[in-house]
Coordinates of N, CA and C and ligand atoms in Angstrom, one line a residue:
X9 N 190.3 1.3 150.2 CA 190.7 0.9 148.9 C 191.1 2.1 148.1
X10 N 192.2 2.1 147.5 CA 192.6 3.2 146.6 C 191.8 3.2 145.3
X11 N 191.3 4.3 144.9 CA 190.5 4.4 143.7 C 191.3 5.0 142.6
X12 N 190.9 4.8 141.4 CA 191.6 5.4 140.2 C 191.2 6.8 140.1
X13 N 192.1 7.7 139.9 CA 191.8 9.1 139.7 C 191.6 9.4 138.2
X14 N 190.5 10.0 137.9 CA 190.1 10.4 136.6 C 190.9 11.6 136.2
X15 N 191.5 11.6 135.0 CA 192.3 12.8 134.6 C 191.8 13.3 133.2
X16 N 192.2 14.5 132.9 CA 191.9 15.0 131.6 C 190.9 16.1 131.6
X17 N 191.2 17.3 131.1 CA 190.4 18.5 131.2 C 189.0 18.4 130.5
X18 N 188.9 17.4 129.5 CA 187.7 17.3 128.8 C 186.9 16.0 129.2
X19 N 187.4 15.3 130.2 CA 186.7 14.1 130.6 C 185.3 14.4 131.2
X20 N 184.3 13.8 130.6 CA 182.9 14.2 130.9 C 182.6 14.3 132.4
X21 N 183.0 13.3 133.2 CA 182.6 13.3 134.6 C 183.2 14.5 135.4
X22 N 184.3 15.0 134.8 CA 184.9 16.2 135.5 C 184.3 17.5 135.0
X23 N 183.3 17.4 134.1 CA 182.7 18.6 133.6 C 181.2 18.7 133.9
X24 N 180.6 17.9 134.8 CA 179.2 17.9 135.1 C 179.0 18.6 136.4
X25 N 177.7 19.1 136.6 CA 177.3 19.6 137.9 C 176.8 18.3 138.6
X26 N 177.5 18.0 139.7 CA 177.2 16.7 140.4 C 175.9 16.8 141.2
X27 N 175.3 15.6 141.4 CA 174.0 15.5 142.1 C 174.2 15.6 143.6
X28 N 173.2 16.2 144.2 CA 173.2 16.3 145.7 C 173.2 14.9 146.3
X29 N 173.8 14.8 147.4 CA 173.8 13.5 148.2 C 172.5 13.5 149.0
X30 N 171.7 12.4 148.8 CA 170.4 12.3 149.5 C 170.5 11.2 150.7
X31 N 171.4 10.2 150.5 CA 171.4 9.1 151.5 C 172.8 9.1 152.2
X32 N 172.7 9.3 153.5 CA 173.9 9.3 154.3 C 174.0 7.8 154.8
X33 N 174.4 7.0 153.9 CA 174.4 5.5 154.2 C 175.8 5.0 154.2
X34 N 175.9 3.6 154.3 CA 177.2 3.0 154.4 C 178.0 3.1 153.1
X35 N 177.3 3.2 152.0 CA 178.0 3.4 150.8 C 178.7 4.8 150.7
X36 N 178.1 5.8 151.3 CA 178.7 7.1 151.3 C 179.9 7.1 152.2
X37 N 179.8 6.4 153.4 CA 180.9 6.3 154.3 C 182.1 5.6 153.6
X38 N 181.8 4.5 152.9 CA 182.8 3.7 152.2 C 183.5 4.6 151.1
X39 N 182.7 5.4 150.4 CA 183.2 6.3 149.4 C 184.2 7.3 150.0
X40 N 183.8 7.9 151.2 CA 184.6 8.9 151.8 C 185.9 8.3 152.3
X41 N 185.8 7.1 152.9 CA 187.0 6.4 153.3 C 188.0 6.1 152.2
X42 N 187.5 5.6 151.1 CA 188.3 5.3 149.9 C 188.9 6.6 149.3
X43 N 188.1 7.7 149.3 CA 188.6 9.0 148.8 C 189.8 9.5 149.7
X44 N 189.6 9.3 151.0 CA 190.7 9.8 151.9 C 192.0 8.9 151.6
X45 N 191.8 7.6 151.4 CA 192.9 6.8 151.2 C 193.6 7.1 149.8
X46 N 192.8 7.4 148.8 CA 193.3 7.8 147.5 C 194.0 9.1 147.6
X47 N 193.5 10.1 148.4 CA 194.1 11.4 148.5 C 195.5 11.2 149.1
X48 N 195.6 10.4 150.2 CA 196.9 10.2 150.8 C 197.9 9.5 149.9
X49 N 197.4 8.5 149.1 CA 198.2 7.7 148.3 C 198.8 8.6 147.1
X50 N 198.1 9.6 146.8 CA 198.5 10.5 145.7 C 199.1 11.8 146.1
X51 N 199.3 11.9 147.5 CA 199.8 13.1 148.1 C 199.0 14.4 147.8
X52 N 197.7 14.2 147.7 CA 196.8 15.3 147.5 C 196.4 16.0 148.8
X53 N 195.9 17.2 148.7 CA 195.3 17.9 149.9 C 193.8 18.1 149.8
X54 N 193.3 17.5 148.7 CA 191.8 17.5 148.5 C 191.5 16.6 147.4
X55 N 190.3 16.1 147.4 CA 189.8 15.2 146.3 C 188.3 15.3 146.3
X56 N 187.7 15.3 145.1 CA 186.3 15.4 145.0 C 185.7 14.2 144.3
X57 N 184.5 13.8 144.6 CA 183.9 12.6 144.1 C 184.1 12.4 142.6
X58 N 183.8 13.4 141.7 CA 183.9 13.2 140.3 C 185.3 12.8 139.9
X59 N 186.3 13.2 140.7 CA 187.7 12.8 140.4 C 188.0 11.3 140.6
X60 N 187.0 10.6 141.3 CA 187.1 9.1 141.3 C 185.9 8.5 140.6
X61 N 185.4 9.3 139.7 CA 184.3 8.8 138.8 C 182.9 8.7 139.4
X62 N 182.7 9.4 140.5 CA 181.4 9.4 141.1 C 180.7 10.7 141.0
X63 N 179.4 10.7 140.6 CA 178.6 11.9 140.5 C 177.9 12.1 141.8
X64 N 178.5 12.8 142.7 CA 177.9 13.1 144.0 C 178.6 14.3 144.6
X65 N 177.8 15.1 145.3 CA 178.4 16.3 145.9 C 179.0 16.0 147.2
X66 N 180.2 15.5 147.1 CA 181.0 15.2 148.3 C 182.5 15.4 147.9
X67 N 183.2 16.0 148.9 CA 184.7 16.1 148.7 C 185.4 15.9 150.0
X68 N 186.7 15.7 149.9 CA 187.6 15.7 151.1 C 188.5 16.9 151.0
X69 N 188.6 17.6 152.0 CA 189.4 18.8 152.0 C 190.4 18.7 153.2
X70 N 191.7 18.7 153.0 CA 192.6 18.7 154.1 C 192.7 20.1 154.7
X71 N 192.6 20.2 156.0 CA 192.8 21.5 156.6 C 194.0 21.5 157.5
X72 N 194.6 22.6 157.7 CA 195.8 22.7 158.4 C 196.9 21.9 157.8
X73 N 196.8 21.8 156.5 CA 197.8 20.9 155.7 C 199.2 21.3 155.9
X74 N 199.4 22.6 156.3 CA 200.8 23.1 156.4 C 201.3 23.0 157.8
X75 N 200.6 22.3 158.7 CA 201.0 22.2 160.1 C 201.2 20.8 160.5
X76 N 201.5 20.6 161.7 CA 201.7 19.2 162.2 C 200.3 18.6 162.6
X77 N 199.3 19.3 162.5 CA 198.0 18.7 162.8 C 197.0 18.8 161.6
X78 N 197.4 18.1 160.5 CA 196.4 18.1 159.4 C 195.2 17.3 159.8
X79 N 194.1 17.6 159.1 CA 192.9 16.9 159.4 C 192.1 16.8 158.1
X80 N 191.4 15.8 157.9 CA 190.6 15.7 156.6 C 189.1 16.0 157.0
X81 N 188.6 17.0 156.3 CA 187.2 17.3 156.4 C 186.4 16.5 155.3
X82 N 185.4 15.8 155.7 CA 184.5 15.2 154.7 C 183.3 16.1 154.5
X83 N 183.2 16.7 153.4 CA 182.2 17.7 153.1 C 181.1 17.2 152.1
X84 N 179.9 17.1 152.6 CA 178.8 16.6 151.8 C 177.9 17.8 151.5
X85 N 177.4 17.9 150.3 CA 176.5 19.0 149.9 C 177.0 20.4 150.4
X86 N 178.3 20.7 150.1 CA 178.9 21.9 150.6 C 178.4 23.2 149.9
X87 N 178.4 24.3 150.7 CA 178.0 25.6 150.2 C 178.9 26.7 150.8
X88 N 179.1 27.7 150.0 CA 179.8 28.9 150.6 C 178.8 29.9 150.9
X89 N 178.8 30.3 152.2 CA 177.8 31.3 152.7 C 178.3 32.7 152.5
X90 N 179.6 32.9 152.6 CA 180.3 34.2 152.5 C 181.7 34.1 152.0
X91 N 182.0 35.0 151.1 CA 183.4 35.0 150.5 C 183.9 36.4 150.8
X92 N 185.1 36.6 151.4 CA 185.6 37.9 151.7 C 185.9 38.6 150.4
X93 N 185.7 39.9 150.3 CA 186.1 40.7 149.1 C 187.6 40.6 148.9
X94 N 188.4 40.4 149.9 CA 189.8 40.3 149.7 C 190.1 38.9 149.1
X95 N 190.9 39.0 148.0 CA 191.3 37.8 147.3 C 192.8 37.7 147.3
X96 N 193.2 36.4 147.2 CA 194.7 36.2 147.0 C 194.9 35.3 145.9
X97 N 196.1 35.5 145.2 CA 196.5 34.7 144.1 C 197.6 33.7 144.6
X98 N 197.4 32.4 144.3 CA 198.4 31.4 144.6 C 198.4 30.3 143.6
X99 N 199.4 29.6 143.5 CA 199.6 28.5 142.5 C 198.8 27.3 143.0
X100 N 198.1 26.7 142.0 CA 197.3 25.5 142.3 C 197.7 24.4 141.3
X101 N 197.5 23.2 141.7 CA 197.6 22.0 140.9 C 196.4 21.1 141.1
X102 N 196.3 20.0 140.4 CA 195.1 19.2 140.6 C 195.4 17.7 140.2
X103 N 194.9 16.8 141.0 CA 195.2 15.4 140.8 C 194.7 15.0 139.4
X104 N 193.7 15.6 138.9 CA 193.1 15.3 137.6 C 193.9 15.9 136.4
X105 N 194.8 16.8 136.7 CA 195.5 17.5 135.7 C 197.0 17.4 136.0
X106 N 197.6 16.2 135.9 CA 199.0 16.0 136.3 C 199.9 17.0 135.5
X107 N 200.9 17.5 136.2 CA 201.9 18.3 135.6 C 201.4 19.7 135.3
X108 N 200.2 20.0 135.5 CA 199.7 21.4 135.3 C 199.6 22.2 136.6
X109 N 200.1 23.4 136.5 CA 200.1 24.3 137.6 C 199.8 25.7 137.2
X110 N 199.1 26.5 138.0 CA 198.8 27.9 137.5 C 198.3 28.7 138.7
X111 N 198.3 30.0 138.5 CA 197.9 30.9 139.5 C 196.4 31.2 139.4
X112 N 195.7 31.1 140.6 CA 194.3 31.3 140.7 C 194.0 32.3 141.8
X113 N 193.1 33.2 141.5 CA 192.7 34.2 142.5 C 191.4 33.6 143.3
X114 N 191.5 33.6 144.6 CA 190.4 33.1 145.4 C 190.2 34.0 146.6
X115 N 189.0 34.0 147.2 CA 188.7 34.7 148.4 C 189.7 34.2 149.5
X116 N 190.2 35.2 150.4 CA 191.1 34.8 151.4 C 190.4 34.2 152.6
X117 N 189.1 34.5 152.7 CA 188.3 34.0 153.9 C 186.9 33.6 153.4
X118 N 186.4 32.5 153.9 CA 185.1 32.1 153.6 C 184.4 31.5 154.8
X119 N 183.1 31.6 154.7 CA 182.2 30.9 155.7 C 181.5 29.8 154.9
X120 N 181.5 28.6 155.4 CA 180.9 27.5 154.7 C 180.0 26.7 155.5
X121 N 179.1 26.0 154.8 CA 178.2 25.0 155.4 C 178.3 23.7 154.6
X122 N 178.3 22.6 155.3 CA 178.3 21.3 154.7 C 177.7 20.3 155.7
X123 N 177.6 19.1 155.2 CA 177.0 18.0 156.1 C 178.1 17.0 156.3
X124 N 178.2 16.4 157.5 CA 179.2 15.4 157.7 C 178.5 14.0 157.3
X125 N 179.3 12.9 157.6 CA 178.8 11.6 157.1 C 177.6 11.2 157.9
X126 N 177.3 11.8 159.0 CA 176.1 11.4 159.7 C 174.9 12.3 159.3
X127 N 175.2 13.2 158.4 CA 174.1 14.1 157.9 C 173.9 15.3 158.8
X128 N 174.9 15.5 159.7 CA 174.8 16.7 160.7 C 175.4 17.9 160.0
X129 N 174.7 19.0 160.1 CA 175.2 20.3 159.5 C 176.4 20.8 160.2
X130 N 177.4 21.3 159.5 CA 178.6 21.9 160.0 C 178.8 23.2 159.4
X131 N 179.2 24.2 160.3 CA 179.5 25.5 159.8 C 180.9 25.8 160.2
X132 N 181.7 26.4 159.3 CA 183.1 26.7 159.5 C 183.5 28.0 158.9
X133 N 184.5 28.6 159.5 CA 185.2 29.7 158.9 C 186.6 29.2 158.4
X134 N 186.9 29.4 157.2 CA 188.2 28.9 156.6 C 189.0 30.1 156.1
X135 N 190.3 30.1 156.3 CA 191.1 31.1 155.8 C 192.3 30.5 155.0
X136 N 192.9 31.4 154.2 CA 194.2 31.1 153.5 C 194.1 29.8 152.7
X137 N 195.0 28.9 152.9 CA 195.1 27.6 152.2 C 193.9 26.8 152.4
X138 N 193.4 26.8 153.6 CA 192.2 25.9 153.9 C 191.0 26.4 153.0
X139 N 190.8 27.7 152.9 CA 189.7 28.3 152.1 C 190.0 27.9 150.6
X140 N 191.2 28.0 150.2 CA 191.6 27.7 148.8 C 191.3 26.3 148.4
X141 N 191.6 25.4 149.3 CA 191.4 23.9 149.0 C 189.9 23.7 148.9
X142 N 189.1 24.2 149.9 CA 187.7 24.1 149.9 C 187.1 24.6 148.6
X143 N 187.5 25.8 148.1 CA 186.9 26.4 146.9 C 187.3 25.6 145.7
X144 N 188.5 25.1 145.6 CA 189.0 24.3 144.5 C 188.1 23.0 144.4
X145 N 187.9 22.4 145.5 CA 187.1 21.1 145.5 C 185.7 21.4 145.2
X146 N 185.1 22.5 145.7 CA 183.7 22.8 145.4 C 183.5 23.1 143.9
X147 N 184.5 23.7 143.3 CA 184.5 23.9 141.8 C 184.3 22.5 141.1
X148 N 185.0 21.5 141.6 CA 184.9 20.2 141.0 C 183.5 19.7 140.9
X149 N 182.7 20.0 142.0 CA 181.4 19.5 142.0 C 180.5 20.2 141.0
X150 N 181.0 21.3 140.5 CA 180.2 22.1 139.5 C 180.9 22.0 138.1
X151 N 181.8 21.0 138.0 CA 182.4 20.8 136.6 C 183.4 21.9 136.3
X152 N 183.9 22.6 137.3 CA 184.9 23.6 137.0 C 186.3 23.2 137.4
X153 N 187.3 23.4 136.6 CA 188.7 23.1 136.9 C 189.5 24.3 137.0
X154 N 190.6 24.3 137.8 CA 191.3 25.5 138.1 C 191.9 26.2 136.8
X155 N 192.1 25.3 135.8 CA 192.6 25.9 134.5 C 191.6 26.8 133.8
X156 N 190.3 26.7 134.2 CA 189.3 27.6 133.7 C 189.4 29.0 134.2
X157 N 190.1 29.2 135.4 CA 190.2 30.5 136.0 C 191.6 31.0 136.3
X158 N 192.5 30.6 135.4 CA 193.9 31.1 135.5 C 194.1 32.6 135.4
X159 N 194.9 33.1 136.2 CA 195.3 34.5 136.1 C 196.1 34.6 134.8
X160 N 196.0 35.8 134.2 CA 196.7 36.0 132.9 C 198.2 36.3 133.1
X161 N 198.6 36.6 134.3 CA 200.0 36.9 134.6 C 200.6 35.8 135.4
X162 N 201.9 35.8 135.4 CA 202.7 34.9 136.2 C 203.3 35.5 137.4
X163 N 203.4 34.8 138.4 CA 204.1 35.4 139.6 C 205.4 34.6 139.7
X164 N 206.5 35.3 139.9 CA 207.8 34.6 140.1 C 208.3 34.8 141.5
Ligands
ZN206 ZN1 191.4 19.4 141.6

């Protein structure tokens, strides 16, 4: 089922630190399925629970989105274990901030840990766009939007 996407930079659900997921139950699976459907319907490459009005630390992050083998990662209670000192600036947008785009600096490589829908721990190394999407979605779980961290300069 496609869910409504919450928009607006001052919308309360987009500005809270979300609660940890404790129950890996069928409600969580249903939420993840609906979030994936919503992400595809809106042509997004990531979507976080608060963006569909849910206070929970779960997001969907598309990886390999620039290839023929895109895959959706369902990330529950995600954490970043390592961020490379090398950072890259690239343009971002957000389903919750329609028509807004801007340059954000993020680590070019990260090591992350999260739990899948079965509650099994997953560890991954992500680079480039995959790292960027993961970090953008993780920010959502902490009430942070990309417009909070815009670079002061423009790239043309
Ligand atoms: Zn976003």
